[in-house]
């Protein structure tokens, strides 16, 4: 396949994995994507992230029974599960983000942020082929979650255009002004992960941005390296 066809193929492959290898609700067979390698692995992840192995309607009752009640003393497990649930919620209510947000807010108060974070993540990846829609969809989220949503869109764009970073930069530049800094930060995160350990190449990728906007990209780079090498 040509380099621009590989990501599309892997997304289909990952989605097939999500359907063919369902696990208990909220789990994903990430290990099956590992052989695709660091450069393209997120395209494979995108597929099962669209299915989440969630074999029931993603209702508030199902989230409480699956993600919250089994882990009363383990907030990390609850967060991981609700992040996956939120993706399934976004997919199930595709085209009605406001409804998905509303359902997140019906969860117990201490867990609402986990769901909203997962929904932000889902929206970024789901809208990667239509980035101009991103800010409008993200704006259904509470104000404090919108920046993360714009940022995840930038991260997704960096991975989606892994061999064509200029296209990712152009997509972020085409967004409304309030979303651009967050999108550039997300781009920086993706550049860091994609090009590690080649810091110079990542900085060169950030150099594709307008001069005044490069610090946002550099900040994203620092975040990615902090996660990768902590």
Short mmCIF file of C-alpha atoms in Angstrom, two decimals:
data_model
loop_
_atom_site.label_atom_id
_atom_site.label_comp_id
_atom_site.label_asym_id
_atom_site.label_seq_id
_atom_site.Cartn_x
_atom_site.Cartn_y
_atom_site.Cartn_z
CA UNK A 1 0.00 0.00 0.00
CA UNK A 2 1.05 3.61 -0.46
CA UNK A 3 1.95 5.59 2.65
CA UNK A 4 -1.36 7.47 2.61
CA UNK A 5 -3.35 4.23 2.34
CA UNK A 6 -1.71 2.48 5.32
CA UNK A 7 -3.48 4.50 8.07
CA UNK A 8 -6.89 3.92 6.49
CA UNK A 9 -6.22 0.19 6.23
CA UNK A 10 -5.06 -0.03 9.84
CA UNK A 11 -8.10 1.81 11.11
CA UNK A 12 -10.29 -0.77 9.41
CA UNK A 13 -8.11 -3.56 10.83
CA UNK A 14 -8.41 -2.14 14.33
CA UNK A 15 -12.16 -1.75 14.04
CA UNK A 16 -12.46 -5.38 12.93
CA UNK A 17 -10.46 -6.41 16.00
CA UNK A 18 -12.82 -4.51 18.23
CA UNK A 19 -15.81 -6.38 16.80
CA UNK A 20 -14.20 -9.81 16.41
CA UNK A 21 -12.46 -9.98 19.78
CA UNK A 22 -14.87 -8.44 22.29
CA UNK A 23 -13.76 -8.73 25.89
CA UNK A 24 -15.65 -7.91 29.05
CA UNK A 25 -17.24 -4.46 28.70
CA UNK A 26 -14.76 -1.59 28.65
CA UNK A 27 -11.68 -3.59 27.64
CA UNK A 28 -9.82 -3.44 24.34
CA UNK A 29 -7.36 -5.86 22.74
CA UNK A 30 -4.58 -3.25 22.50
CA UNK A 31 -1.93 -5.98 22.27
CA UNK A 32 -3.23 -6.99 18.85
CA UNK A 33 -2.32 -3.56 17.51
CA UNK A 34 1.23 -3.60 18.91
CA UNK A 35 2.85 -5.31 15.86
CA UNK A 36 1.89 -2.33 13.67
CA UNK A 37 4.78 -0.41 15.27
CA UNK A 38 4.99 2.98 16.96
CA UNK A 39 4.59 4.94 13.74
CA UNK A 40 1.15 3.65 12.88
CA UNK A 41 -0.15 2.07 16.07
CA UNK A 42 -2.61 4.85 16.85
CA UNK A 43 -4.46 4.19 13.61
CA UNK A 44 -4.99 0.62 14.74
CA UNK A 45 -6.03 1.88 18.20
CA UNK A 46 -8.61 4.14 16.59
CA UNK A 47 -10.52 1.09 15.36
CA UNK A 48 -11.17 -0.70 18.66
CA UNK A 49 -11.61 2.70 20.29
CA UNK A 50 -14.68 3.01 18.10
CA UNK A 51 -16.16 -0.22 19.45
CA UNK A 52 -14.64 -0.57 22.92
CA UNK A 53 -15.79 -4.17 23.28
CA UNK A 54 -18.93 -2.63 24.77
CA UNK A 55 -21.62 -5.18 24.02
CA UNK A 56 -24.55 -3.32 25.57
CA UNK A 57 -26.18 0.04 25.13
CA UNK A 58 -23.91 2.56 26.89
CA UNK A 59 -26.35 3.73 29.54
CA UNK A 60 -25.66 5.41 32.86
CA UNK A 61 -26.90 2.29 34.64
CA UNK A 62 -24.48 0.11 32.67
CA UNK A 63 -21.57 2.45 33.46
CA UNK A 64 -22.33 2.36 37.19
CA UNK A 65 -22.67 -1.43 37.22
CA UNK A 66 -19.58 -2.05 35.08
CA UNK A 67 -17.16 0.75 35.94
CA UNK A 68 -18.04 2.14 39.36
CA UNK A 69 -19.59 -0.49 41.64
CA UNK A 70 -16.89 -3.16 40.98
CA UNK A 71 -14.08 -0.71 41.91
CA UNK A 72 -15.14 1.17 45.06
CA UNK A 73 -11.53 1.56 46.22
CA UNK A 74 -9.76 1.82 42.88
CA UNK A 75 -10.45 5.15 41.17
CA UNK A 76 -7.87 4.42 38.47
CA UNK A 77 -9.76 1.33 37.28
CA UNK A 78 -12.98 3.32 37.38
CA UNK A 79 -11.39 6.10 35.32
CA UNK A 80 -10.01 3.72 32.71
CA UNK A 81 -13.35 1.97 32.35
CA UNK A 82 -15.35 5.21 32.16
CA UNK A 83 -12.98 6.61 29.56
CA UNK A 84 -13.80 3.60 27.36
CA UNK A 85 -17.48 3.91 28.20
CA UNK A 86 -17.42 7.54 27.11
CA UNK A 87 -16.05 6.56 23.71
CA UNK A 88 -18.84 4.04 23.27
CA UNK A 89 -21.27 6.72 24.41
CA UNK A 90 -19.97 9.15 21.80
CA UNK A 91 -20.22 6.53 19.09
CA UNK A 92 -23.72 5.46 20.11
CA UNK A 93 -24.95 9.07 20.15
CA UNK A 94 -22.96 10.10 17.09
CA UNK A 95 -24.41 13.34 15.78
CA UNK A 96 -25.86 14.26 19.18
CA UNK A 97 -22.86 15.17 21.29
CA UNK A 98 -25.03 17.21 23.63
CA UNK A 99 -26.90 14.03 24.58
CA UNK A 100 -23.66 12.18 25.26
CA UNK A 101 -22.46 15.04 27.48
CA UNK A 102 -25.76 15.06 29.33
CA UNK A 103 -25.47 11.35 30.10
CA UNK A 104 -21.92 11.82 31.43
CA UNK A 105 -23.22 14.41 33.87
CA UNK A 106 -25.76 11.92 35.24
CA UNK A 107 -22.97 9.76 36.67
CA UNK A 108 -21.99 10.10 40.34
CA UNK A 109 -20.35 13.54 40.80
CA UNK A 110 -16.84 12.23 41.51
CA UNK A 111 -16.79 10.29 38.24
CA UNK A 112 -18.28 12.84 35.81
CA UNK A 113 -14.86 14.25 34.90
CA UNK A 114 -13.63 10.79 33.85
CA UNK A 115 -16.49 10.44 31.40
CA UNK A 116 -16.10 13.95 30.00
CA UNK A 117 -12.37 13.38 29.53
CA UNK A 118 -13.06 10.19 27.62
CA UNK A 119 -15.64 11.95 25.49
CA UNK A 120 -13.12 14.68 24.67
CA UNK A 121 -10.67 11.99 23.58
CA UNK A 122 -13.29 10.28 21.43
CA UNK A 123 -14.37 13.50 19.72
CA UNK A 124 -10.80 14.40 18.79
CA UNK A 125 -10.25 11.10 17.03
CA UNK A 126 -13.74 10.82 15.59
CA UNK A 127 -13.50 14.23 13.90
CA UNK A 128 -9.99 13.87 12.53
CA UNK A 129 -11.26 13.61 8.96
CA UNK A 130 -13.53 16.63 9.43
CA UNK A 131 -11.46 18.87 11.72
CA UNK A 132 -13.44 22.02 10.91
CA UNK A 133 -16.38 20.47 12.79
CA UNK A 134 -14.21 19.89 15.84
CA UNK A 135 -14.70 23.15 17.75
CA UNK A 136 -18.48 23.10 17.35
CA UNK A 137 -18.68 19.53 18.64
CA UNK A 138 -16.19 20.17 21.44
CA UNK A 139 -18.21 23.20 22.51
CA UNK A 140 -21.01 20.93 23.68
CA UNK A 141 -18.68 20.04 26.56
CA UNK A 142 -18.42 22.17 29.71
CA UNK A 143 -16.04 25.10 29.28
CA UNK A 144 -13.29 23.47 31.37
CA UNK A 145 -13.20 20.41 29.08
CA UNK A 146 -13.15 22.14 25.72
CA UNK A 147 -9.42 22.85 25.65
CA UNK A 148 -8.67 19.14 26.12
CA UNK A 149 -11.04 18.33 23.29
CA UNK A 150 -9.35 20.79 20.90
CA UNK A 151 -6.00 19.38 22.04
CA UNK A 152 -7.04 15.80 21.31
CA UNK A 153 -8.10 16.88 17.83
CA UNK A 154 -4.59 18.23 17.27
CA UNK A 155 -3.07 15.02 18.61
CA UNK A 156 -5.25 12.96 16.30
CA UNK A 157 -4.37 15.15 13.31
CA UNK A 158 -0.66 14.61 13.95
CA UNK A 159 -1.12 10.84 13.91
CA UNK A 160 -3.59 10.84 11.03
CA UNK A 161 -1.17 12.84 8.85
CA UNK A 162 1.86 11.02 10.22
CA UNK A 163 3.75 11.26 6.90
CA UNK A 164 2.38 14.67 5.96
CA UNK A 165 2.84 16.99 8.95
CA UNK A 166 2.16 20.09 6.84
CA UNK A 167 -1.41 18.86 6.36
CA UNK A 168 -1.85 18.48 10.12
CA UNK A 169 -0.54 22.00 10.71
CA UNK A 170 -2.80 23.39 8.00
CA UNK A 171 -5.81 21.69 9.59
CA UNK A 172 -5.07 23.29 12.97
CA UNK A 173 -4.50 26.68 11.34
CA UNK A 174 -7.92 26.38 9.72
CA UNK A 175 -9.71 26.17 13.07
CA UNK A 176 -11.29 29.11 14.87
CA UNK A 177 -8.84 31.18 16.89
CA UNK A 178 -9.86 29.88 20.34
CA UNK A 179 -9.08 26.27 19.33
CA UNK A 180 -5.73 26.78 17.59
CA UNK A 181 -3.38 26.97 20.62
CA UNK A 182 -4.80 23.73 22.02
CA UNK A 183 -4.67 22.07 18.61
CA UNK A 184 -1.01 23.09 18.22
CA UNK A 185 -0.26 21.66 21.65
CA UNK A 186 -1.85 18.38 20.59
CA UNK A 187 0.23 18.40 17.44
CA UNK A 188 3.34 18.78 19.56
CA UNK A 189 2.35 15.75 21.63
CA UNK A 190 1.93 13.64 18.52
CA UNK A 191 5.22 14.85 17.03
CA UNK A 192 7.00 13.87 20.24
CA UNK A 193 5.58 10.36 20.30
CA UNK A 194 5.98 9.76 16.57
CA UNK A 195 9.58 10.94 16.29
CA UNK A 196 11.03 9.90 19.66
CA UNK A 197 13.86 9.81 20.48
CA UNK A 198 14.71 12.26 17.65
CA UNK A 199 14.11 15.54 19.47
CA UNK A 200 15.60 17.59 16.63
CA UNK A 201 13.11 16.21 14.13
CA UNK A 202 10.20 16.96 16.46
CA UNK A 203 11.39 20.54 16.89
CA UNK A 204 11.71 20.82 13.11
CA UNK A 205 8.08 19.66 12.79
CA UNK A 206 7.03 22.37 15.24
CA UNK A 207 8.91 24.79 13.02
CA UNK A 208 6.17 24.33 10.41
CA UNK A 209 3.90 26.42 12.62
CA UNK A 210 3.77 30.23 12.55
CA UNK A 211 6.57 31.59 14.71
CA UNK A 212 4.30 32.97 17.44
CA UNK A 213 2.48 29.64 17.76
CA UNK A 214 5.49 27.35 18.07
CA UNK A 215 5.65 27.56 21.89
CA UNK A 216 2.32 25.70 22.05
CA UNK A 217 3.82 22.92 19.97
CA UNK A 218 6.99 22.87 22.08
CA UNK A 219 4.87 22.56 25.22
CA UNK A 220 3.12 19.55 23.70
CA UNK A 221 6.52 18.05 22.89
CA UNK A 222 7.58 18.42 26.51
CA UNK A 223 4.38 16.72 27.67
CA UNK A 224 4.95 13.76 25.38
CA UNK A 225 8.55 13.32 26.49
CA UNK A 226 7.51 13.59 30.11
CA UNK A 227 5.04 10.75 29.60
CA UNK A 228 7.38 8.62 27.52
CA UNK A 229 10.50 8.94 29.64
CA UNK A 230 9.15 9.53 33.16
#
